[in-house]
Short mmCIF file of C-alpha atoms in Angstrom, two decimals:
data_model
loop_
_atom_site.label_atom_id
_atom_site.label_comp_id
_atom_site.label_asym_id
_atom_site.label_seq_id
_atom_site.Cartn_x
_atom_site.Cartn_y
_atom_site.Cartn_z
CA MET A 1 -10.83 -74.66 18.66
CA ILE A 2 -14.11 -76.17 19.81
CA ARG A 3 -14.36 -79.75 20.99
CA VAL A 4 -17.49 -81.65 20.01
CA ARG A 5 -18.26 -84.99 21.64
CA PHE A 6 -20.34 -87.47 19.68
CA VAL A 7 -21.98 -90.28 21.60
CA GLU A 8 -21.57 -93.34 19.39
CA ARG A 9 -24.32 -95.92 19.05
CA ASP A 10 -22.28 -98.39 21.12
CA GLY A 11 -22.19 -95.85 23.97
CA GLY A 12 -18.61 -94.75 23.39
CA VAL A 13 -17.75 -91.08 23.02
CA ARG A 14 -15.69 -89.69 20.16
CA GLU A 15 -14.30 -86.19 20.56
CA VAL A 16 -13.41 -84.12 17.50
CA VAL A 17 -12.07 -80.61 17.08
CA ALA A 18 -13.92 -77.97 15.07
CA GLU A 19 -13.62 -74.29 14.26
CA ALA A 20 -15.93 -71.53 15.46
CA GLY A 21 -18.40 -70.83 12.67
CA ASP A 22 -18.59 -74.44 11.46
CA SER A 23 -22.04 -75.99 11.33
CA LEU A 24 -22.56 -78.99 13.53
CA LEU A 25 -23.76 -80.91 10.46
CA ARG A 26 -20.48 -80.32 8.63
CA VAL A 27 -18.45 -81.31 11.69
CA ALA A 28 -20.52 -84.47 12.16
CA GLN A 29 -20.15 -85.49 8.53
CA LEU A 30 -16.38 -84.90 8.60
CA ALA A 31 -16.27 -87.04 11.76
CA ASP A 32 -18.03 -89.84 9.86
CA GLN A 33 -21.21 -89.61 11.93
CA PRO A 34 -24.35 -91.08 10.32
CA LEU A 35 -26.06 -87.78 9.47
CA GLU A 36 -27.32 -87.52 5.92
CA GLY A 37 -28.23 -83.84 5.68
CA THR A 38 -30.20 -84.46 2.49
CA CYS A 39 -31.25 -80.83 2.00
CA GLU A 40 -27.67 -79.59 2.57
CA GLY A 41 -28.65 -77.29 5.40
CA GLN A 42 -31.69 -75.67 3.79
CA MET A 43 -34.01 -76.87 6.61
CA ALA A 44 -36.19 -78.81 4.18
CA CYS A 45 -35.79 -82.19 5.90
CA SER A 46 -34.92 -83.62 9.29
CA THR A 47 -32.11 -85.99 8.27
CA CYS A 48 -29.59 -84.12 10.42
CA HIS A 49 -31.61 -84.53 13.63
CA VAL A 50 -29.39 -84.75 16.71
CA ILE A 51 -30.03 -84.88 20.43
CA LEU A 52 -28.01 -82.49 22.57
CA ALA A 53 -27.00 -83.38 26.10
CA SER A 54 -29.37 -81.67 28.53
CA ALA A 55 -26.46 -79.75 30.10
CA ASP A 56 -25.53 -78.30 26.67
CA PHE A 57 -28.99 -77.44 25.39
CA ASP A 58 -29.03 -73.87 26.77
CA ALA A 59 -25.61 -73.07 25.23
CA VAL A 60 -27.23 -73.27 21.78
CA PRO A 61 -29.51 -70.49 20.51
CA PRO A 62 -33.18 -71.50 20.46
CA ALA A 63 -34.66 -73.22 17.43
CA SER A 64 -36.68 -71.15 14.99
CA ALA A 65 -40.34 -71.93 14.36
CA VAL A 66 -39.39 -73.49 11.00
CA GLU A 67 -36.81 -75.74 12.68
CA GLU A 68 -39.38 -76.76 15.29
CA ASP A 69 -41.76 -77.71 12.47
CA MET A 70 -39.06 -79.86 10.85
CA LEU A 71 -38.29 -81.51 14.20
CA ASP A 72 -41.95 -82.54 14.37
CA LEU A 73 -41.13 -84.82 11.41
CA ALA A 74 -38.01 -86.30 13.03
CA SER A 75 -38.18 -89.82 14.35
CA GLY A 76 -37.28 -90.10 18.03
CA ALA A 77 -37.35 -86.35 18.72
CA THR A 78 -36.82 -85.28 22.33
CA ARG A 79 -36.94 -82.05 24.30
CA THR A 80 -33.26 -81.42 23.44
CA SER A 81 -33.52 -82.33 19.75
CA ARG A 82 -32.12 -79.96 17.15
CA LEU A 83 -31.19 -79.96 13.48
CA ALA A 84 -27.41 -80.06 13.19
CA CYS A 85 -27.51 -77.83 10.11
CA GLN A 86 -28.92 -75.00 12.24
CA ILE A 87 -26.24 -75.08 14.93
CA VAL A 88 -23.27 -72.84 14.20
CA LEU A 89 -20.52 -73.59 16.68
CA THR A 90 -19.22 -70.88 19.00
CA ALA A 91 -16.65 -70.88 21.79
CA ALA A 92 -19.51 -71.11 24.31
CA MET A 93 -20.29 -74.56 22.88
CA ASP A 94 -16.86 -76.04 23.62
CA ARG A 95 -17.26 -79.67 24.71
CA ILE A 96 -20.85 -79.89 23.50
CA THR A 97 -22.13 -83.46 23.60
CA VAL A 98 -24.31 -84.72 20.77
CA ALA A 99 -26.04 -88.05 20.17
CA ILE A 100 -27.37 -89.33 16.87
CA PRO A 101 -30.84 -90.81 17.37
CA PRO A 102 -30.88 -94.59 16.92
CA GLU A 103 -33.73 -94.23 14.43
CA SER A 104 -31.60 -92.20 12.01
CA ARG A 105 -30.49 -93.74 8.73
CA ASN A 106 -27.93 -92.34 6.33
CA MET A 107 -29.10 -93.57 2.92
CA GLN A 108 -26.17 -91.87 1.16
CA ARG A 109 -23.58 -93.90 3.07
CA GLY A 110 -25.36 -97.22 2.85
#
């Protein structure tokens, strides 16, 4: 089991349990985080933009050039920004901390 910590917009932290091989997008959506994922993981949008804690950034494989291009379209992107659909959880990512950018909007959830 892999623990994923989501930093809530109010500053609180919610920890959920995931399986190795799950995408971070799927885990976030199941945890009721405000990530739309409009393209369903096809890397055709940036609606699953997340910001990884600096300490966890190197535990995740580097972004591809295509992902970097999509992140250029993301509002509020930072040095540790990633697309949640491109992060497949592994045991090395246990206790990864993820924040949803305040600029994000989930139009599917209202």
